[in-house]
mmCIF file with all atom_site columns, C-alpha atoms in Angstrom:
data_model
loop_
_atom_site.group_PDB
_atom_site.id
_atom_site.type_symbol
_atom_site.label_atom_id
_atom_site.label_alt_id
_atom_site.label_comp_id
_atom_site.label_asym_id
_atom_site.label_entity_id
_atom_site.label_seq_id
_atom_site.pdbx_PDB_ins_code
_atom_site.Cartn_x
_atom_site.Cartn_y
_atom_site.Cartn_z
_atom_site.occupancy
_atom_site.B_iso_or_equiv
_atom_site.pdbx_formal_charge
_atom_site.auth_seq_id
_atom_site.auth_comp_id
_atom_site.auth_asym_id
_atom_site.auth_atom_id
_atom_site.pdbx_PDB_model_num
ATOM 1   C CA . ALA E 1 1   ? -44.492 6.563  59.447  1.00 70.00 ? 1   ALA E CA 1
ATOM 2   C CA . SER E 1 2   ? -46.052 4.028  61.782  1.00 83.00 ? 2   SER E CA 1
ATOM 3   C CA . TRP E 1 3   ? -45.975 1.544  59.013  1.00 83.00 ? 3   TRP E CA 1
ATOM 4   C CA . TRP E 1 4   ? -42.148 1.853  58.798  1.00 81.00 ? 4   TRP E CA 1
ATOM 5   C CA . ASN E 1 5   ? -41.857 1.765  62.527  1.00 85.00 ? 5   ASN E CA 1
ATOM 6   C CA . ASP E 1 6   ? -43.826 -1.557 62.763  1.00 85.00 ? 6   ASP E CA 1
ATOM 7   C CA . ARG E 1 7   ? -41.435 -3.402 60.380  1.00 87.00 ? 7   ARG E CA 1
ATOM 8   C CA . PRO E 1 8   ? -38.865 -5.723 61.761  1.00 89.00 ? 8   PRO E CA 1
ATOM 9   C CA . LEU E 1 9   ? -35.205 -4.673 61.554  1.00 88.00 ? 9   LEU E CA 1
ATOM 10  C CA . TRP E 1 10  ? -34.206 -7.176 58.886  1.00 89.00 ? 10  TRP E CA 1
ATOM 11  C CA . ALA E 1 11  ? -36.931 -5.800 56.529  1.00 87.00 ? 11  ALA E CA 1
ATOM 12  C CA . LYS E 1 12  ? -35.841 -2.222 57.117  1.00 86.00 ? 12  LYS E CA 1
ATOM 13  C CA . GLY E 1 13  ? -32.246 -3.233 56.513  1.00 88.00 ? 13  GLY E CA 1
ATOM 14  C CA . THR E 1 14  ? -33.321 -5.012 53.321  1.00 87.00 ? 14  THR E CA 1
ATOM 15  C CA . VAL E 1 15  ? -35.081 -1.933 52.009  1.00 85.00 ? 15  VAL E CA 1
ATOM 16  C CA . VAL E 1 16  ? -32.295 0.399  52.952  1.00 88.00 ? 16  VAL E CA 1
ATOM 17  C CA . LEU E 1 17  ? -29.710 -1.794 51.191  1.00 90.00 ? 17  LEU E CA 1
ATOM 18  C CA . ALA E 1 18  ? -31.788 -3.026 48.272  1.00 90.00 ? 18  ALA E CA 1
ATOM 19  C CA . LEU E 1 19  ? -32.560 0.466  46.800  1.00 88.00 ? 19  LEU E CA 1
ATOM 20  C CA . PRO E 1 20  ? -28.970 1.585  46.480  1.00 90.00 ? 20  PRO E CA 1
ATOM 21  C CA . LEU E 1 21  ? -27.868 -1.860 45.258  1.00 92.00 ? 21  LEU E CA 1
ATOM 22  C CA . ALA E 1 22  ? -30.644 -1.756 42.593  1.00 92.00 ? 22  ALA E CA 1
ATOM 23  C CA . VAL E 1 23  ? -29.443 1.679  41.456  1.00 93.00 ? 23  VAL E CA 1
ATOM 24  C CA . LEU E 1 24  ? -25.827 0.523  41.430  1.00 94.00 ? 24  LEU E CA 1
ATOM 25  C CA . LEU E 1 25  ? -26.803 -2.572 39.477  1.00 94.00 ? 25  LEU E CA 1
ATOM 26  C CA . GLY E 1 26  ? -28.628 -0.445 36.926  1.00 94.00 ? 26  GLY E CA 1
ATOM 27  C CA . LEU E 1 27  ? -25.726 1.960  36.556  1.00 95.00 ? 27  LEU E CA 1
ATOM 28  C CA . THR E 1 28  ? -23.332 -0.970 36.131  1.00 94.00 ? 28  THR E CA 1
ATOM 29  C CA . VAL E 1 29  ? -25.444 -2.437 33.297  1.00 93.00 ? 29  VAL E CA 1
ATOM 30  C CA . MET E 1 30  ? -25.580 1.006  31.619  1.00 92.00 ? 30  MET E CA 1
ATOM 31  C CA . LEU E 1 31  ? -21.873 1.379  32.014  1.00 93.00 ? 31  LEU E CA 1
ATOM 32  C CA . LEU E 1 32  ? -21.183 -2.044 30.466  1.00 93.00 ? 32  LEU E CA 1
ATOM 33  C CA . ASP E 1 33  ? -23.412 -1.251 27.584  1.00 89.00 ? 33  ASP E CA 1
ATOM 34  C CA . ALA E 1 34  ? -21.687 2.138  26.966  1.00 87.00 ? 34  ALA E CA 1
ATOM 35  C CA . THR E 1 35  ? -18.271 0.389  27.183  1.00 89.00 ? 35  THR E CA 1
ATOM 36  C CA . ARG E 1 36  ? -19.304 -2.196 24.632  1.00 89.00 ? 36  ARG E CA 1
ATOM 37  C CA . ALA E 1 37  ? -20.590 0.565  22.249  1.00 84.00 ? 37  ALA E CA 1
ATOM 38  C CA . ALA E 1 38  ? -17.347 2.473  22.679  1.00 86.00 ? 38  ALA E CA 1
ATOM 39  C CA . GLU E 1 39  ? -15.271 -0.649 21.903  1.00 89.00 ? 39  GLU E CA 1
ATOM 40  C CA . ARG E 1 40  ? -17.425 -1.251 18.748  1.00 85.00 ? 40  ARG E CA 1
ATOM 41  C CA . GLU E 1 41  ? -16.788 2.373  17.704  1.00 85.00 ? 41  GLU E CA 1
ATOM 42  C CA . ALA E 1 42  ? -13.054 2.082  18.386  1.00 87.00 ? 42  ALA E CA 1
ATOM 43  C CA . LEU E 1 43  ? -12.896 -1.164 16.319  1.00 87.00 ? 43  LEU E CA 1
ATOM 44  C CA . ALA E 1 44  ? -14.813 0.492  13.470  1.00 84.00 ? 44  ALA E CA 1
ATOM 45  C CA . PHE E 1 45  ? -12.520 3.510  13.597  1.00 87.00 ? 45  PHE E CA 1
ATOM 46  C CA . GLU E 1 46  ? -9.391  1.285  13.660  1.00 89.00 ? 46  GLU E CA 1
ATOM 47  C CA . GLN E 1 47  ? -10.724 -0.785 10.712  1.00 86.00 ? 47  GLN E CA 1
ATOM 48  C CA . ALA E 1 48  ? -11.624 2.323  8.755   1.00 86.00 ? 48  ALA E CA 1
ATOM 49  C CA . THR E 1 49  ? -8.205  3.824  9.371   1.00 89.00 ? 49  THR E CA 1
ATOM 50  C CA . ALA E 1 50  ? -6.402  0.635  8.297   1.00 91.00 ? 50  ALA E CA 1
ATOM 51  C CA . VAL E 1 51  ? -8.471  0.276  5.154   1.00 90.00 ? 51  VAL E CA 1
ATOM 52  C CA . SER E 1 52  ? -7.913  3.929  4.286   1.00 89.00 ? 52  SER E CA 1
ATOM 53  C CA . ALA E 1 53  ? -4.144  3.593  4.817   1.00 92.00 ? 53  ALA E CA 1
ATOM 54  C CA . ALA E 1 54  ? -4.024  0.450  2.685   1.00 92.00 ? 54  ALA E CA 1
ATOM 55  C CA . ALA E 1 55  ? -6.047  2.073  -0.085  1.00 91.00 ? 55  ALA E CA 1
ATOM 56  C CA . ASP E 1 56  ? -3.834  5.170  0.105   1.00 91.00 ? 56  ASP E CA 1
ATOM 57  C CA . ASP E 1 57  ? -0.683  2.981  -0.125  1.00 94.00 ? 57  ASP E CA 1
ATOM 58  C CA . LEU E 1 58  ? -2.049  1.197  -3.173  1.00 93.00 ? 58  LEU E CA 1
ATOM 59  C CA . LEU E 1 59  ? -3.045  4.507  -4.859  1.00 91.00 ? 59  LEU E CA 1
ATOM 60  C CA . ASN E 1 60  ? 0.413   6.020  -4.071  1.00 93.00 ? 60  ASN E CA 1
ATOM 61  C CA . ASP E 1 61  ? 2.265   3.076  -5.497  1.00 94.00 ? 61  ASP E CA 1
ATOM 62  C CA . THR E 1 62  ? 0.015   3.141  -8.638  1.00 92.00 ? 62  THR E CA 1
ATOM 63  C CA . LEU E 1 63  ? 0.831   6.800  -9.057  1.00 90.00 ? 63  LEU E CA 1
ATOM 64  C CA . ALA E 1 64  ? 4.523   6.143  -8.543  1.00 93.00 ? 64  ALA E CA 1
ATOM 65  C CA . ALA E 1 65  ? 4.450   3.473  -11.225 1.00 93.00 ? 65  ALA E CA 1
ATOM 66  C CA . GLU E 1 66  ? 2.717   5.937  -13.591 1.00 89.00 ? 66  GLU E CA 1
ATOM 67  C CA . ALA E 1 67  ? 5.256   8.661  -12.753 1.00 90.00 ? 67  ALA E CA 1
ATOM 68  C CA . GLY E 1 68  ? 8.192   6.384  -13.353 1.00 92.00 ? 68  GLY E CA 1
ATOM 69  C CA . VAL E 1 69  ? 6.910   5.335  -16.758 1.00 89.00 ? 69  VAL E CA 1
ATOM 70  C CA . HIS E 1 70  ? 6.117   8.855  -17.805 1.00 85.00 ? 70  HIS E CA 1
ATOM 71  C CA . ALA E 1 71  ? 9.439   10.205 -16.540 1.00 88.00 ? 71  ALA E CA 1
ATOM 72  C CA . PHE E 1 72  ? 11.261  7.420  -18.517 1.00 89.00 ? 72  PHE E CA 1
ATOM 73  C CA . LEU E 1 73  ? 9.251   8.286  -21.690 1.00 84.00 ? 73  LEU E CA 1
ATOM 74  C CA . LEU E 1 74  ? 10.079  11.940 -21.340 1.00 84.00 ? 74  LEU E CA 1
ATOM 75  C CA . THR E 1 75  ? 13.762  11.491 -20.595 1.00 85.00 ? 75  THR E CA 1
ATOM 76  C CA . GLU E 1 76  ? 14.617  8.096  -22.024 1.00 84.00 ? 76  GLU E CA 1
ATOM 77  C CA . ASP E 1 77  ? 16.683  7.688  -18.873 1.00 89.00 ? 77  ASP E CA 1
ATOM 78  C CA . ARG E 1 78  ? 16.351  3.998  -17.620 1.00 90.00 ? 78  ARG E CA 1
ATOM 79  C CA . ALA E 1 79  ? 17.070  5.190  -14.080 1.00 93.00 ? 79  ALA E CA 1
ATOM 80  C CA . MET E 1 80  ? 13.596  6.792  -14.099 1.00 91.00 ? 80  MET E CA 1
ATOM 81  C CA . LEU E 1 81  ? 12.086  3.350  -14.225 1.00 92.00 ? 81  LEU E CA 1
ATOM 82  C CA . GLY E 1 82  ? 13.271  2.744  -10.695 1.00 94.00 ? 82  GLY E CA 1
ATOM 83  C CA . ARG E 1 83  ? 10.019  4.222  -9.221  1.00 93.00 ? 83  ARG E CA 1
ATOM 84  C CA . TYR E 1 84  ? 8.012   1.959  -11.638 1.00 94.00 ? 84  TYR E CA 1
ATOM 85  C CA . GLU E 1 85  ? 9.888   -1.143 -10.671 1.00 95.00 ? 85  GLU E CA 1
ATOM 86  C CA . GLN E 1 86  ? 9.683   -0.446 -6.925  1.00 96.00 ? 86  GLN E CA 1
ATOM 87  C CA . ALA E 1 87  ? 5.933   0.246  -7.289  1.00 95.00 ? 87  ALA E CA 1
ATOM 88  C CA . LEU E 1 88  ? 5.563   -3.090 -9.134  1.00 95.00 ? 88  LEU E CA 1
ATOM 89  C CA . ASP E 1 89  ? 7.245   -4.878 -6.241  1.00 96.00 ? 89  ASP E CA 1
ATOM 90  C CA . GLU E 1 90  ? 5.016   -3.133 -3.682  1.00 96.00 ? 90  GLU E CA 1
ATOM 91  C CA . LEU E 1 91  ? 1.626   -3.233 -5.364  1.00 95.00 ? 91  LEU E CA 1
ATOM 92  C CA . PRO E 1 92  ? 0.932   -6.968 -4.818  1.00 95.00 ? 92  PRO E CA 1
ATOM 93  C CA . ALA E 1 93  ? 1.449   -6.625 -1.060  1.00 96.00 ? 93  ALA E CA 1
ATOM 94  C CA . ASP E 1 94  ? -0.736  -3.372 -1.099  1.00 94.00 ? 94  ASP E CA 1
ATOM 95  C CA . LEU E 1 95  ? -3.550  -5.155 -2.848  1.00 94.00 ? 95  LEU E CA 1
ATOM 96  C CA . GLU E 1 96  ? -3.245  -8.233 -0.560  1.00 95.00 ? 96  GLU E CA 1
ATOM 97  C CA . THR E 1 97  ? -3.344  -6.035 2.551   1.00 94.00 ? 97  THR E CA 1
ATOM 98  C CA . LEU E 1 98  ? -6.526  -4.281 1.246   1.00 92.00 ? 98  LEU E CA 1
ATOM 99  C CA . ARG E 1 99  ? -8.163  -7.602 0.462   1.00 91.00 ? 99  ARG E CA 1
ATOM 100 C CA . ALA E 1 100 ? -7.291  -9.015 3.932   1.00 92.00 ? 100 ALA E CA 1
ATOM 101 C CA . LEU E 1 101 ? -8.789  -5.992 5.586   1.00 90.00 ? 101 LEU E CA 1
ATOM 102 C CA . LEU E 1 102 ? -12.027 -6.158 3.521   1.00 89.00 ? 102 LEU E CA 1
ATOM 103 C CA . LYS E 1 103 ? -12.278 -9.967 3.840   1.00 88.00 ? 103 LYS E CA 1
ATOM 104 C CA . SER E 1 104 ? -14.703 -9.704 6.813   1.00 82.00 ? 104 SER E CA 1
ATOM 105 C CA . GLU E 1 105 ? -16.800 -7.008 5.051   1.00 81.00 ? 105 GLU E CA 1
ATOM 106 C CA . PRO E 1 106 ? -18.593 -8.755 2.230   1.00 80.00 ? 106 PRO E CA 1
ATOM 107 C CA . GLU E 1 107 ? -20.486 -5.537 1.292   1.00 79.00 ? 107 GLU E CA 1
ATOM 108 C CA . ARG E 1 108 ? -17.087 -3.855 0.486   1.00 81.00 ? 108 ARG E CA 1
ATOM 109 C CA . LYS E 1 109 ? -15.055 -6.844 -0.533  1.00 84.00 ? 109 LYS E CA 1
ATOM 110 C CA . TRP E 1 110 ? -16.150 -6.315 -4.174  1.00 86.00 ? 110 TRP E CA 1
ATOM 111 C CA . LEU E 1 111 ? -14.467 -2.956 -4.149  1.00 86.00 ? 111 LEU E CA 1
ATOM 112 C CA . ALA E 1 112 ? -11.086 -4.584 -3.545  1.00 87.00 ? 112 ALA E CA 1
ATOM 113 C CA . GLU E 1 113 ? -11.736 -6.838 -6.497  1.00 89.00 ? 113 GLU E CA 1
ATOM 114 C CA . GLN E 1 114 ? -12.739 -3.853 -8.609  1.00 90.00 ? 114 GLN E CA 1
ATOM 115 C CA . VAL E 1 115 ? -9.551  -2.069 -7.641  1.00 90.00 ? 115 VAL E CA 1
ATOM 116 C CA . ALA E 1 116 ? -7.513  -5.204 -8.490  1.00 92.00 ? 116 ALA E CA 1
ATOM 117 C CA . SER E 1 117 ? -9.017  -5.494 -12.018 1.00 92.00 ? 117 SER E CA 1
ATOM 118 C CA . LEU E 1 118 ? -8.496  -1.762 -12.655 1.00 90.00 ? 118 LEU E CA 1
ATOM 119 C CA . LEU E 1 119 ? -4.928  -2.007 -11.319 1.00 91.00 ? 119 LEU E CA 1
ATOM 120 C CA . ASP E 1 120 ? -4.237  -4.918 -13.626 1.00 92.00 ? 120 ASP E CA 1
ATOM 121 C CA . LEU E 1 121 ? -5.571  -2.937 -16.545 1.00 89.00 ? 121 LEU E CA 1
ATOM 122 C CA . ARG E 1 122 ? -3.540  0.081  -15.618 1.00 89.00 ? 122 ARG E CA 1
ATOM 123 C CA . LEU E 1 123 ? -0.319  -1.935 -15.224 1.00 90.00 ? 123 LEU E CA 1
ATOM 124 C CA . ASP E 1 124 ? -0.986  -3.528 -18.640 1.00 90.00 ? 124 ASP E CA 1
ATOM 125 C CA . GLN E 1 125 ? -1.328  -0.052 -20.137 1.00 86.00 ? 125 GLN E CA 1
ATOM 126 C CA . LEU E 1 126 ? 1.906   1.031  -18.572 1.00 88.00 ? 126 LEU E CA 1
ATOM 127 C CA . GLU E 1 127 ? 3.634   -2.041 -19.832 1.00 88.00 ? 127 GLU E CA 1
ATOM 128 C CA . LEU E 1 128 ? 2.367   -1.288 -23.357 1.00 84.00 ? 128 LEU E CA 1
ATOM 129 C CA . LEU E 1 129 ? 3.696   2.236  -23.047 1.00 82.00 ? 129 LEU E CA 1
ATOM 130 C CA . LEU E 1 130 ? 7.094   0.822  -22.319 1.00 84.00 ? 130 LEU E CA 1
ATOM 131 C CA . ALA E 1 131 ? 7.046   -1.457 -25.330 1.00 82.00 ? 131 ALA E CA 1
ATOM 132 C CA . LYS E 1 132 ? 9.206   -0.017 -28.070 1.00 65.00 ? 132 LYS E CA 1
ATOM 133 C CA . ASP E 1 133 ? 6.688   -0.553 -30.830 1.00 52.00 ? 133 ASP E CA 1
ATOM 134 C CA . ALA E 1 134 ? 3.860   1.142  -28.835 1.00 54.00 ? 134 ALA E CA 1
ATOM 135 C CA . PHE E 1 135 ? 5.581   4.451  -28.416 1.00 56.00 ? 135 PHE E CA 1
ATOM 136 C CA . ASP E 1 136 ? 4.605   6.697  -31.128 1.00 58.00 ? 136 ASP E CA 1
ATOM 137 C CA . GLY E 1 137 ? 2.603   9.870  -30.600 1.00 55.00 ? 137 GLY E CA 1
ATOM 138 C CA . SER E 1 138 ? -0.721  8.300  -31.684 1.00 49.00 ? 138 SER E CA 1
ATOM 139 C CA . HIS E 1 139 ? -0.717  5.613  -29.032 1.00 54.00 ? 139 HIS E CA 1
ATOM 140 C CA . TYR E 1 140 ? 0.395   7.764  -26.116 1.00 55.00 ? 140 TYR E CA 1
ATOM 141 C CA . GLN E 1 141 ? -2.979  9.328  -25.461 1.00 52.00 ? 141 GLN E CA 1
ATOM 142 C CA . MET E 1 142 ? -4.782  6.010  -25.737 1.00 49.00 ? 142 MET E CA 1
ATOM 143 C CA . LEU E 1 143 ? -2.395  4.215  -23.476 1.00 53.00 ? 143 LEU E CA 1
ATOM 144 C CA . SER E 1 144 ? -1.799  6.928  -20.872 1.00 59.00 ? 144 SER E CA 1
ATOM 145 C CA . GLY E 1 145 ? -4.689  5.476  -18.950 1.00 65.00 ? 145 GLY E CA 1
ATOM 146 C CA . VAL E 1 146 ? -5.960  8.706  -17.415 1.00 68.00 ? 146 VAL E CA 1
ATOM 147 C CA . GLN E 1 147 ? -9.483  7.216  -17.303 1.00 75.00 ? 147 GLN E CA 1
ATOM 148 C CA . THR E 1 148 ? -8.277  4.020  -15.681 1.00 78.00 ? 148 THR E CA 1
ATOM 149 C CA . SER E 1 149 ? -6.384  5.929  -13.064 1.00 80.00 ? 149 SER E CA 1
ATOM 150 C CA . ASP E 1 150 ? -9.385  8.114  -12.406 1.00 83.00 ? 150 ASP E CA 1
ATOM 151 C CA . GLU E 1 151 ? -11.555 4.993  -11.958 1.00 85.00 ? 151 GLU E CA 1
ATOM 152 C CA . ILE E 1 152 ? -9.006  3.556  -9.421  1.00 85.00 ? 152 ILE E CA 1
ATOM 153 C CA . ARG E 1 153 ? -9.116  6.842  -7.459  1.00 84.00 ? 153 ARG E CA 1
ATOM 154 C CA . SER E 1 154 ? -12.975 6.794  -7.637  1.00 86.00 ? 154 SER E CA 1
ATOM 155 C CA . VAL E 1 155 ? -13.203 3.294  -6.249  1.00 86.00 ? 155 VAL E CA 1
ATOM 156 C CA . ILE E 1 156 ? -10.718 4.083  -3.530  1.00 86.00 ? 156 ILE E CA 1
ATOM 157 C CA . THR E 1 157 ? -12.669 7.222  -2.672  1.00 85.00 ? 157 THR E CA 1
ATOM 158 C CA . SER E 1 158 ? -15.858 5.137  -2.466  1.00 85.00 ? 158 SER E CA 1
ATOM 159 C CA . LEU E 1 159 ? -14.086 2.784  -0.174  1.00 83.00 ? 159 LEU E CA 1
ATOM 160 C CA . ASP E 1 160 ? -12.890 5.561  2.113   1.00 83.00 ? 160 ASP E CA 1
ATOM 161 C CA . GLU E 1 161 ? -16.465 7.053  2.240   1.00 84.00 ? 161 GLU E CA 1
ATOM 162 C CA . ALA E 1 162 ? -17.919 3.656  3.054   1.00 83.00 ? 162 ALA E CA 1
ATOM 163 C CA . GLU E 1 163 ? -15.433 3.134  5.909   1.00 82.00 ? 163 GLU E CA 1
ATOM 164 C CA . ALA E 1 164 ? -16.226 6.698  7.210   1.00 82.00 ? 164 ALA E CA 1
ATOM 165 C CA . GLY E 1 165 ? -19.920 5.700  7.077   1.00 82.00 ? 165 GLY E CA 1
ATOM 166 C CA . GLU E 1 166 ? -19.133 2.657  9.293   1.00 80.00 ? 166 GLU E CA 1
ATOM 167 C CA . VAL E 1 167 ? -17.393 4.932  11.838  1.00 79.00 ? 167 VAL E CA 1
ATOM 168 C CA . ARG E 1 168 ? -20.359 7.303  11.779  1.00 82.00 ? 168 ARG E CA 1
ATOM 169 C CA . ASP E 1 169 ? -22.788 4.448  12.287  1.00 82.00 ? 169 ASP E CA 1
ATOM 170 C CA . ALA E 1 170 ? -20.868 3.023  15.198  1.00 77.00 ? 170 ALA E CA 1
ATOM 171 C CA . GLU E 1 171 ? -20.644 6.424  16.781  1.00 78.00 ? 171 GLU E CA 1
ATOM 172 C CA . ALA E 1 172 ? -24.393 7.007  16.370  1.00 79.00 ? 172 ALA E CA 1
ATOM 173 C CA . GLN E 1 173 ? -25.115 3.572  17.903  1.00 74.00 ? 173 GLN E CA 1
ATOM 174 C CA . ARG E 1 174 ? -22.905 4.424  20.848  1.00 70.00 ? 174 ARG E CA 1
ATOM 175 C CA . ARG E 1 175 ? -24.859 7.627  21.423  1.00 73.00 ? 175 ARG E CA 1
ATOM 176 C CA . ARG E 1 176 ? -28.148 5.791  21.680  1.00 68.00 ? 176 ARG E CA 1
#
């Protein structure tokens, strides 16, 4: 106690102010770090949500095109091709949106290209189904493209899982 009493007033004031300021500075640094981690997590979540929505739009439009062709083949009513034609109009924008979202993610960019090539194959199959000379019972099973559609779903599911993994990684990093 005599040690403290022997110190000049400015030294006592410095000690009394320096300790709380050091604690406040430390807390501020920790808060800034936590804020940055939360922002990274929010960005990862936003990106994952956008990619998932774009992939879902693409898959829904692919399924709509298939449904339109199959409905036309069953009914021979040209009005049923409206879903197919509308999907054909929307699919390029869906694919471009997905590509744009994955442009900054080289590890997943190839998935968008895989979806694009499978989509081209599926649309070619649907076009062949609509060709008059292709529609006889023997070609229907071959051209129905169930396998191609399943592959598109599989790639989109992989994409969704990868995006969910990004969100989990960002969340885990924030918790550290």
